[in-house]
Tab-separated table of C-alpha atoms in Angstrom:
chain	number	residue	atom	x	y	z
S	1	UNK	CA	-15.640	-22.323	-7.997
S	2	UNK	CA	-14.749	-18.657	-7.908
S	3	UNK	CA	-15.502	-16.630	-4.813
S	4	UNK	CA	-17.461	-13.448	-5.228
S	5	UNK	CA	-15.703	-10.209	-4.361
S	6	UNK	CA	-17.463	-7.164	-3.040
S	7	UNK	CA	-16.245	-4.063	-4.852
S	8	UNK	CA	-16.986	-0.844	-2.989
S	9	UNK	CA	-16.370	2.897	-2.941
S	10	UNK	CA	-14.736	3.892	-6.205
S	11	UNK	CA	-12.516	6.353	-4.383
S	12	UNK	CA	-10.528	7.438	-7.421
S	13	UNK	CA	-10.109	5.824	-10.800
S	14	UNK	CA	-7.019	7.659	-12.048
S	15	UNK	CA	-4.437	4.936	-11.620
S	16	UNK	CA	-0.719	5.660	-11.968
S	17	UNK	CA	0.268	2.753	-14.197
S	18	UNK	CA	4.065	3.036	-13.733
S	19	UNK	CA	4.101	2.598	-9.985
S	20	UNK	CA	3.424	-1.048	-10.323
S	21	UNK	CA	2.875	-1.460	-13.935
S	22	UNK	CA	-0.647	-2.586	-12.921
S	23	UNK	CA	-3.718	-2.488	-15.122
S	24	UNK	CA	-7.332	-1.934	-14.080
S	25	UNK	CA	-9.418	-4.707	-15.513
S	26	UNK	CA	-13.093	-4.279	-16.283
S	27	UNK	CA	-14.930	-4.177	-12.999
S	28	UNK	CA	-18.429	-5.173	-11.977
S	29	UNK	CA	-19.990	-4.787	-8.578
S	30	UNK	CA	-20.962	-8.078	-7.031
S	31	UNK	CA	-23.094	-8.736	-3.997
S	32	UNK	CA	-21.434	-10.349	-1.021
S	33	UNK	CA	-22.588	-13.907	-0.460
S	34	UNK	CA	-24.408	-14.528	2.806
S	35	UNK	CA	-22.963	-13.080	5.969
S	36	UNK	CA	-19.346	-14.050	5.406
S	37	UNK	CA	-16.673	-12.079	7.166
S	38	UNK	CA	-14.675	-9.740	4.951
S	39	UNK	CA	-11.051	-8.773	4.660
S	40	UNK	CA	-11.052	-5.173	3.481
S	41	UNK	CA	-8.374	-4.467	0.887
S	42	UNK	CA	-7.702	-1.022	-0.518
S	43	UNK	CA	-6.205	-1.498	-3.943
S	44	UNK	CA	-5.291	0.417	-7.079
S	45	UNK	CA	-5.258	-2.797	-9.123
S	46	UNK	CA	-8.583	-4.568	-8.800
S	47	UNK	CA	-8.450	-7.826	-10.717
S	48	UNK	CA	-4.665	-8.062	-10.733
S	49	UNK	CA	-4.606	-10.878	-8.193
S	50	UNK	CA	-7.919	-12.567	-8.996
S	51	UNK	CA	-6.128	-15.763	-10.027
S	52	UNK	CA	-4.195	-16.128	-6.788
S	53	UNK	CA	-7.251	-15.188	-4.696
S	54	UNK	CA	-9.363	-17.796	-6.474
S	55	UNK	CA	-6.606	-20.373	-6.047
S	56	UNK	CA	-6.395	-19.592	-2.331
S	57	UNK	CA	-10.095	-20.193	-1.779
S	58	UNK	CA	-10.013	-23.367	-3.851
S	59	UNK	CA	-7.241	-24.720	-1.650
S	60	UNK	CA	-9.002	-23.482	1.512
S	61	UNK	CA	-12.609	-24.665	1.040
S	62	UNK	CA	-13.426	-24.048	4.707
S	63	UNK	CA	-12.475	-20.358	4.585
S	64	UNK	CA	-15.484	-18.424	5.867
S	65	UNK	CA	-14.526	-15.008	4.566
S	66	UNK	CA	-14.135	-13.067	1.334
S	67	UNK	CA	-12.379	-9.944	0.072
S	68	UNK	CA	-14.034	-6.552	0.058
S	69	UNK	CA	-12.003	-4.424	-2.345
S	70	UNK	CA	-12.061	-0.644	-2.221
S	71	UNK	CA	-10.483	1.038	-5.253
S	72	UNK	CA	-8.066	3.795	-4.293
S	73	UNK	CA	-5.805	5.447	-6.869
S	74	UNK	CA	-2.151	4.711	-6.167
S	75	UNK	CA	-1.300	8.393	-5.824
S	76	UNK	CA	-4.051	8.804	-3.194
S	77	UNK	CA	-3.327	5.669	-1.184
S	78	UNK	CA	-0.815	7.087	1.300
S	79	UNK	CA	-2.945	10.146	2.039
S	80	UNK	CA	-6.000	7.965	2.621
S	81	UNK	CA	-4.032	5.772	5.038
S	82	UNK	CA	-2.784	8.827	6.938
S	83	UNK	CA	-6.213	10.429	7.139
S	84	UNK	CA	-8.049	7.219	8.019
S	85	UNK	CA	-5.772	6.388	10.912
S	86	UNK	CA	-5.563	9.952	12.240
S	87	UNK	CA	-9.345	10.357	12.232
S	88	UNK	CA	-10.173	6.905	13.545
S	89	UNK	CA	-12.032	6.231	10.323
S	90	UNK	CA	-12.208	3.184	8.086
S	91	UNK	CA	-8.974	1.300	7.494
S	92	UNK	CA	-8.145	-1.804	5.461
S	93	UNK	CA	-7.357	-5.102	7.156
S	94	UNK	CA	-4.734	-5.966	4.570
S	95	UNK	CA	-2.297	-3.101	4.008
S	96	UNK	CA	-0.360	-2.406	0.820
S	97	UNK	CA	2.696	-0.202	0.350
S	98	UNK	CA	4.228	0.670	-3.015
S	99	UNK	CA	7.978	1.207	-3.167
S	100	UNK	CA	7.775	4.850	-4.215
S	101	UNK	CA	6.088	5.949	-0.982
S	102	UNK	CA	6.800	2.978	1.271
S	103	UNK	CA	9.097	4.904	3.585
S	104	UNK	CA	6.242	7.259	4.475
S	105	UNK	CA	3.774	4.400	4.861
S	106	UNK	CA	6.130	2.487	7.140
S	107	UNK	CA	6.483	5.573	9.347
S	108	UNK	CA	2.790	5.258	10.249
S	109	UNK	CA	2.113	3.329	13.448
S	110	UNK	CA	-0.410	1.042	11.794
S	111	UNK	CA	1.549	-2.116	10.944
S	112	UNK	CA	1.765	-5.443	12.745
S	113	UNK	CA	5.241	-6.774	13.479
S	114	UNK	CA	5.172	-9.971	11.433
S	115	UNK	CA	8.158	-11.438	13.263
S	116	UNK	CA	6.240	-11.383	16.548
S	117	UNK	CA	3.525	-13.733	17.818
S	118	UNK	CA	1.293	-15.073	16.368
S	119	UNK	CA	2.876	-14.689	12.909
S	120	UNK	CA	6.480	-15.662	13.702
S	121	UNK	CA	7.701	-14.809	10.232
S	122	UNK	CA	11.274	-15.900	9.517
S	123	UNK	CA	13.070	-13.277	7.421
S	124	UNK	CA	15.694	-15.831	6.360
S	125	UNK	CA	13.072	-17.320	4.006
S	126	UNK	CA	13.498	-14.328	1.701
S	127	UNK	CA	16.347	-13.146	-0.469
S	128	UNK	CA	18.606	-10.794	1.462
S	129	UNK	CA	18.162	-8.034	-1.116
S	130	UNK	CA	14.524	-7.367	-0.158
S	131	UNK	CA	14.893	-7.178	3.624
S	132	UNK	CA	15.826	-3.491	3.732
S	133	UNK	CA	12.608	-2.589	1.956
S	134	UNK	CA	10.222	-4.522	4.250
S	135	UNK	CA	11.583	-3.451	7.646
S	136	UNK	CA	10.742	-0.359	9.678
S	137	UNK	CA	13.076	1.879	11.671
S	138	UNK	CA	13.018	-0.640	14.516
S	139	UNK	CA	14.243	-3.374	12.164
S	140	UNK	CA	10.941	-5.243	12.336
S	141	UNK	CA	9.570	-6.964	9.251
S	142	UNK	CA	6.163	-5.369	8.752
S	143	UNK	CA	5.440	-6.340	5.150
S	144	UNK	CA	6.018	-9.208	2.750
S	145	UNK	CA	7.171	-8.328	-0.769
S	146	UNK	CA	4.853	-9.544	-3.524
S	147	UNK	CA	7.538	-9.793	-6.187
S	148	UNK	CA	11.032	-9.108	-7.315
S	149	UNK	CA	10.893	-6.340	-9.913
S	150	UNK	CA	14.010	-6.504	-12.089
S	151	UNK	CA	14.047	-3.792	-14.753
S	152	UNK	CA	15.877	-3.570	-18.080
S	153	UNK	CA	15.586	-2.194	-21.597
S	154	UNK	CA	12.886	-3.521	-23.934
S	155	UNK	CA	13.125	-2.945	-27.678
S	156	UNK	CA	11.195	-3.390	-30.902
S	157	UNK	CA	13.098	-5.809	-33.139
S	158	UNK	CA	11.857	-4.490	-36.485
S	159	UNK	CA	12.792	-0.894	-35.662
S	160	UNK	CA	16.118	-1.951	-34.171
S	161	UNK	CA	17.031	-3.765	-37.369
S	162	UNK	CA	16.031	-0.797	-39.522
S	163	UNK	CA	17.602	2.029	-37.542
S	164	UNK	CA	20.300	0.409	-35.390
S	165	UNK	CA	21.426	-2.277	-37.801
S	166	UNK	CA	20.724	-5.229	-35.506
S	167	UNK	CA	18.110	-6.791	-33.276
S	168	UNK	CA	20.629	-8.993	-31.478
S	169	UNK	CA	20.537	-8.489	-27.727
S	170	UNK	CA	24.296	-8.846	-27.175
S	171	UNK	CA	25.112	-6.436	-29.987
S	172	UNK	CA	22.681	-3.848	-28.663
S	173	UNK	CA	24.143	-4.113	-25.171
S	174	UNK	CA	27.592	-3.479	-26.641
S	175	UNK	CA	26.306	-0.458	-28.570
S	176	UNK	CA	24.637	1.155	-25.556
S	177	UNK	CA	27.106	1.221	-22.691
S	178	UNK	CA	26.595	4.850	-21.618
S	179	UNK	CA	23.904	7.512	-21.724
S	180	UNK	CA	26.079	9.329	-24.248
S	181	UNK	CA	25.558	6.340	-26.542
S	182	UNK	CA	21.805	6.887	-26.262
S	183	UNK	CA	22.273	10.509	-27.278
S	184	UNK	CA	24.515	9.648	-30.227
S	185	UNK	CA	22.273	6.944	-31.621
S	186	UNK	CA	19.131	8.881	-30.801
S	187	UNK	CA	20.286	11.684	-33.074
S	188	UNK	CA	21.035	9.201	-35.865
S	189	UNK	CA	17.618	7.557	-35.561
S	190	UNK	CA	15.810	10.882	-35.546
S	191	UNK	CA	17.637	12.054	-38.668
S	192	UNK	CA	17.290	8.767	-40.554
S	193	UNK	CA	13.565	8.609	-39.875
S	194	UNK	CA	12.878	12.241	-40.655
S	195	UNK	CA	11.734	12.728	-37.075
S	196	UNK	CA	9.151	9.955	-37.274
S	197	UNK	CA	11.003	7.617	-34.881
S	198	UNK	CA	12.756	8.283	-31.565
S	199	UNK	CA	14.857	6.067	-29.369
S	200	UNK	CA	12.676	6.691	-26.281
S	201	UNK	CA	9.039	7.808	-25.894
S	202	UNK	CA	9.833	10.795	-23.692
S	203	UNK	CA	12.062	12.383	-21.075
S	204	UNK	CA	10.198	10.797	-18.136
S	205	UNK	CA	11.224	7.344	-19.303
S	206	UNK	CA	14.855	8.435	-18.962
S	207	UNK	CA	14.493	10.236	-15.618
S	208	UNK	CA	12.533	7.432	-13.989
S	209	UNK	CA	15.101	4.872	-15.113
S	210	UNK	CA	17.996	6.955	-13.786
S	211	UNK	CA	16.313	7.577	-10.445
S	212	UNK	CA	15.585	3.868	-10.009
S	213	UNK	CA	19.195	3.024	-10.843
S	214	UNK	CA	20.140	5.188	-7.835
S	215	UNK	CA	17.483	3.962	-5.421
S	216	UNK	CA	20.136	2.586	-3.045
S	217	UNK	CA	21.227	6.180	-2.321
S	218	UNK	CA	19.042	7.389	0.519
S	219	UNK	CA	17.426	10.782	0.097
S	220	UNK	CA	18.175	11.643	3.745
S	221	UNK	CA	21.686	11.933	5.156
S	222	UNK	CA	22.964	11.188	8.657
S	223	UNK	CA	22.005	14.692	9.794
S	224	UNK	CA	18.399	14.267	8.751
S	225	UNK	CA	18.787	16.648	5.817
S	226	UNK	CA	17.373	15.880	2.378
S	227	UNK	CA	20.639	15.547	0.483
S	228	UNK	CA	19.788	14.951	-3.168
S	229	UNK	CA	21.769	17.337	-5.391
S	230	UNK	CA	24.415	14.773	-6.381
S	231	UNK	CA	21.658	12.273	-7.124
S	232	UNK	CA	19.273	14.508	-9.048
S	233	UNK	CA	21.496	16.973	-10.930
S	234	UNK	CA	22.891	14.298	-13.334
S	235	UNK	CA	19.318	13.299	-14.166
S	236	UNK	CA	18.468	16.782	-15.436
S	237	UNK	CA	21.797	17.009	-17.265
S	238	UNK	CA	21.154	13.704	-19.030
S	239	UNK	CA	17.556	14.544	-19.858
S	240	UNK	CA	18.741	17.807	-21.409
S	241	UNK	CA	21.428	16.042	-23.442
S	242	UNK	CA	19.083	13.367	-24.766
S	243	UNK	CA	16.304	15.862	-25.462
S	244	UNK	CA	18.639	18.117	-27.450
S	245	UNK	CA	19.723	15.066	-29.468
S	246	UNK	CA	16.075	14.166	-30.145
S	247	UNK	CA	16.671	10.780	-28.521
S	248	UNK	CA	13.430	11.357	-26.558
S	249	UNK	CA	10.018	12.004	-27.978
S	250	UNK	CA	7.416	14.287	-26.412
S	251	UNK	CA	5.188	11.583	-24.940
S	252	UNK	CA	4.163	11.848	-21.297
S	253	UNK	CA	4.755	8.542	-19.579
S	254	UNK	CA	1.556	6.492	-19.112
S	255	UNK	CA	-0.473	8.773	-21.404
S	256	UNK	CA	-2.673	7.320	-24.147
S	257	UNK	CA	-0.159	8.426	-26.762
S	258	UNK	CA	2.633	6.743	-24.814
S	259	UNK	CA	0.641	3.491	-24.644
S	260	UNK	CA	-0.047	3.662	-28.392
S	261	UNK	CA	3.694	3.978	-29.079
S	262	UNK	CA	4.197	0.323	-28.123
S	263	UNK	CA	2.526	-0.680	-31.384
S	264	UNK	CA	2.622	2.304	-33.754
S	265	UNK	CA	6.267	2.050	-34.828
S	266	UNK	CA	7.392	5.425	-33.472
S	267	UNK	CA	9.639	4.293	-30.588
S	268	UNK	CA	12.439	1.727	-30.372
S	269	UNK	CA	13.326	1.523	-26.642
S	270	UNK	CA	11.103	1.278	-23.569
S	271	UNK	CA	12.617	0.928	-20.096
S	272	UNK	CA	10.530	-1.741	-18.406
S	273	UNK	CA	10.313	-4.188	-15.525
S	274	UNK	CA	9.198	-7.796	-15.129
S	275	UNK	CA	5.593	-6.693	-14.775
S	276	UNK	CA	5.803	-4.581	-17.955
S	277	UNK	CA	5.441	-7.701	-20.100
S	278	UNK	CA	2.033	-8.502	-18.606
S	279	UNK	CA	0.709	-4.986	-18.158
S	280	UNK	CA	2.290	-3.020	-21.016
S	281	UNK	CA	3.683	-5.046	-23.894
S	282	UNK	CA	0.984	-7.682	-24.242
S	283	UNK	CA	-2.067	-5.401	-23.928
S	284	UNK	CA	-0.579	-2.449	-25.854
S	285	UNK	CA	0.972	-4.486	-28.687
S	286	UNK	CA	-1.042	-7.711	-28.959
S	287	UNK	CA	0.030	-8.195	-32.594
S	288	UNK	CA	3.719	-7.817	-31.797
S	289	UNK	CA	4.498	-11.536	-31.637
S	290	UNK	CA	8.250	-12.199	-31.721
S	291	UNK	CA	8.949	-8.502	-32.243
S	292	UNK	CA	10.316	-7.693	-28.792
S	293	UNK	CA	13.587	-8.238	-26.965
S	294	UNK	CA	15.335	-7.276	-23.725
S	295	UNK	CA	18.862	-6.243	-22.837
S	296	UNK	CA	20.769	-4.774	-19.893
S	297	UNK	CA	20.681	-0.961	-20.197
S	298	UNK	CA	23.486	1.542	-19.809
S	299	UNK	CA	23.928	2.095	-16.089
S	300	UNK	CA	22.914	-1.485	-15.338
S	301	UNK	CA	19.723	-3.309	-14.468
S	302	UNK	CA	17.611	-1.826	-11.713
S	303	UNK	CA	14.571	-2.420	-9.540
S	304	UNK	CA	11.319	-0.714	-10.472
S	305	UNK	CA	8.241	-0.702	-8.303
S	306	UNK	CA	7.167	-3.374	-5.913
S	307	UNK	CA	4.353	-3.743	-3.427
S	308	UNK	CA	4.407	-5.346	-0.017
S	309	UNK	CA	1.499	-6.657	2.012
S	310	UNK	CA	1.048	-6.200	5.737
S	311	UNK	CA	-1.651	-6.293	8.403
S	312	UNK	CA	-3.370	-3.357	10.094
S	313	UNK	CA	-2.635	-3.473	13.812
S	314	UNK	CA	-6.278	-2.891	14.812
S	315	UNK	CA	-7.770	-5.355	12.334
S	316	UNK	CA	-10.219	-7.975	13.559
S	317	UNK	CA	-9.179	-10.224	10.669
S	318	UNK	CA	-5.479	-10.639	11.438
S	319	UNK	CA	-5.434	-14.422	11.377
S	320	UNK	CA	-7.265	-14.609	8.067
S	321	UNK	CA	-5.151	-11.854	6.512
S	322	UNK	CA	-1.901	-13.569	7.506
S	323	UNK	CA	-3.125	-16.922	6.248
S	324	UNK	CA	-3.710	-15.401	2.822
S	325	UNK	CA	-0.445	-13.408	2.749
S	326	UNK	CA	1.671	-16.352	3.838
S	327	UNK	CA	0.005	-18.736	1.367
S	328	UNK	CA	0.126	-16.362	-1.613
S	329	UNK	CA	3.622	-14.964	-1.053
S	330	UNK	CA	5.553	-17.671	0.785
S	331	UNK	CA	4.427	-21.051	-0.564
S	332	UNK	CA	5.228	-22.988	-3.739
S	333	UNK	CA	1.548	-23.134	-4.614
S	334	UNK	CA	1.062	-19.394	-4.220
S	335	UNK	CA	4.234	-18.756	-6.231
S	336	UNK	CA	2.807	-20.738	-9.133
S	337	UNK	CA	-0.259	-18.529	-9.382
S	338	UNK	CA	1.649	-15.282	-8.819
S	339	UNK	CA	3.956	-16.181	-11.694
S	340	UNK	CA	1.302	-17.470	-14.085
S	341	UNK	CA	-1.455	-15.014	-13.184
S	342	UNK	CA	0.525	-11.790	-12.756
S	343	UNK	CA	4.029	-12.462	-14.052
S	344	UNK	CA	5.423	-11.881	-10.563
S	345	UNK	CA	8.389	-13.845	-9.176
S	346	UNK	CA	8.424	-14.129	-5.391
S	347	UNK	CA	11.628	-13.323	-3.439
S	348	UNK	CA	11.526	-16.672	-1.600
S	349	UNK	CA	14.979	-18.303	-1.560
S	350	UNK	CA	13.803	-21.903	-1.866
S	351	UNK	CA	11.987	-21.247	-5.142
S	352	UNK	CA	15.268	-20.592	-6.937
S	353	UNK	CA	16.584	-24.046	-6.074
S	354	UNK	CA	14.391	-25.290	-8.919
S	355	UNK	CA	15.809	-24.079	-12.260
S	356	UNK	CA	12.393	-24.498	-13.868
S	357	UNK	CA	11.029	-21.623	-11.801
S	358	UNK	CA	12.977	-19.039	-13.777
S	359	UNK	CA	12.572	-20.562	-17.211
S	360	UNK	CA	10.144	-19.393	-19.855
S	361	UNK	CA	9.331	-16.724	-22.368
S	362	UNK	CA	6.240	-14.990	-23.758
S	363	UNK	CA	4.971	-14.823	-27.361
S	364	UNK	CA	5.889	-11.169	-27.892
S	365	UNK	CA	9.509	-11.973	-27.026
S	366	UNK	CA	9.860	-14.959	-29.300
S	367	UNK	CA	12.356	-17.546	-28.153
S	368	UNK	CA	14.355	-15.269	-25.835
S	369	UNK	CA	14.401	-16.842	-22.363
S	370	UNK	CA	13.215	-13.633	-20.760
S	371	UNK	CA	12.460	-15.177	-17.352
S	372	UNK	CA	15.994	-16.498	-17.069
S	373	UNK	CA	17.370	-13.153	-18.246
S	374	UNK	CA	15.297	-11.192	-15.733
S	375	UNK	CA	15.800	-13.420	-12.722
S	376	UNK	CA	19.362	-14.677	-13.217
S	377	UNK	CA	21.106	-11.784	-14.979
S	378	UNK	CA	19.263	-8.669	-13.796
S	379	UNK	CA	17.729	-9.507	-10.397
S	380	UNK	CA	20.943	-10.521	-8.573
S	381	UNK	CA	22.633	-7.222	-9.478
S	382	UNK	CA	19.972	-4.603	-8.784
S	383	UNK	CA	20.640	-2.174	-5.929
S	384	UNK	CA	18.637	-2.564	-2.734
S	385	UNK	CA	16.020	0.077	-2.040
S	386	UNK	CA	16.925	2.584	0.677
S	387	UNK	CA	13.716	4.112	2.030
S	388	UNK	CA	12.959	7.528	3.495
S	389	UNK	CA	9.808	9.459	4.304
S	390	UNK	CA	10.585	11.966	1.539
S	391	UNK	CA	10.950	9.544	-1.386
S	392	UNK	CA	7.603	10.293	-2.975
S	393	UNK	CA	8.125	14.058	-2.646
S	394	UNK	CA	11.547	13.899	-4.300
S	395	UNK	CA	10.178	11.766	-7.133
S	396	UNK	CA	7.189	14.036	-7.642
S	397	UNK	CA	9.405	17.110	-7.891
S	398	UNK	CA	11.785	15.417	-10.348
S	399	UNK	CA	8.872	14.313	-12.481
S	400	UNK	CA	7.305	17.766	-12.485
S	401	UNK	CA	10.542	19.444	-13.579
S	402	UNK	CA	11.223	16.870	-16.298
S	403	UNK	CA	7.779	17.613	-17.720
S	404	UNK	CA	8.683	21.312	-17.690
S	405	UNK	CA	11.884	20.517	-19.597
S	406	UNK	CA	9.911	18.555	-22.177
S	407	UNK	CA	7.595	21.522	-22.694
S	408	UNK	CA	10.395	24.115	-22.868
S	409	UNK	CA	13.365	23.153	-25.046
S	410	UNK	CA	15.240	26.221	-23.848
S	411	UNK	CA	15.250	25.173	-20.208
S	412	UNK	CA	18.780	24.361	-19.039
S	413	UNK	CA	19.829	21.651	-16.617
S	414	UNK	CA	20.858	24.350	-14.142
S	415	UNK	CA	17.483	26.091	-14.237
S	416	UNK	CA	15.804	22.705	-13.947
S	417	UNK	CA	17.762	22.045	-10.766
S	418	UNK	CA	16.715	25.435	-9.400
S	419	UNK	CA	13.060	24.655	-10.105
S	420	UNK	CA	13.430	21.274	-8.428
S	421	UNK	CA	14.951	22.756	-5.264
S	422	UNK	CA	12.264	25.427	-5.009
S	423	UNK	CA	9.452	22.941	-5.535
S	424	UNK	CA	10.799	20.446	-3.013
S	425	UNK	CA	11.511	23.135	-0.442
S	426	UNK	CA	7.932	24.376	-0.756
S	427	UNK	CA	6.727	20.875	0.079
S	428	UNK	CA	8.989	20.500	3.126
S	429	UNK	CA	9.720	24.092	4.247
S	430	UNK	CA	11.175	23.105	7.630
S	431	UNK	CA	13.714	20.648	6.242
S	432	UNK	CA	17.207	21.487	4.992
S	433	UNK	CA	17.682	20.505	1.354
S	434	UNK	CA	21.169	20.058	-0.033
């Protein structure tokens, strides 16, 4: 029997789909049953974890509480946390932190140390690669990762056959070993199609992929300066090169037109992550059965997104919140529902002792063993995330400038870098930027 959820305060409905690849399902307000206690959860993805929540309550029939979900747009979440804590206002019992702004969230003194009493979490349960992204500056685990997020290149088989001469994954990997290869083939595709087809939807798809491939390079150096020129300059140079070659279309990432491109035959390649299958490919191209594939992109596989769950230090529902987190994210039973309900693979070491855990495919990808590809070929080789309090500001400035480049074909990589530095400096005027 499904538990009712109380949905409150539609704080903001503009959800940034790429941060987690999460979709907002249709939502209806339901009355809370009786006088049950409530765990307040601020979320940008209402409905995403309904299956695992329902499974938890079914396996815990004596639980005397329910979730109260407050919808907060992903781009507003950090600000709302900062303002709520500073003002002594409402705060969630169960905290969430997305990878793009996790460094700033972890800097807030609001998190329980999950390695301390009464939680006694053992970090050795998790894969070593995720530990750096769930610990604070005092090396305390304050969140539990809800999934590994291996990312790769997805492609449309019919378009690949027509314009690239093959839809074979190994052959495509061999063809695309560098970003120069993208530029070369992008120009060929554009010419052969009369401009109707591009290799990528838009420049943001390229810049986001490149930035994620470098996420192990911290944005702050040992002196406390924001040292990002060597990291960011090649992104603008590559975006310029691919744009000039018409390898990128003009679609803004996560726009309606971008979503339509999954099915309309105008784009061959889409950088994507494990969650992209559930939240992009299947809903945007429901008729595309056996017309999709995956391969390792130039520059290598990478990590994209990720959300961790923690507990607010002043919550009155700590025990209940930890019971849910530990069941959903650390047990075999929870792992089953996270995988089947959301397409998320937990970073729990013991799960990978069973080869069946990483097997499987989805109808859009035909008989390609995409789970095995994602979890055994990509996941072990992705760089760890190195967090700083400026990560979201750097990403926002890169994204803004890339959009400017898309709108102005005459903008050079050098002028793009100048715009980036000015924009970032305006956001953090008292910090040295190199």
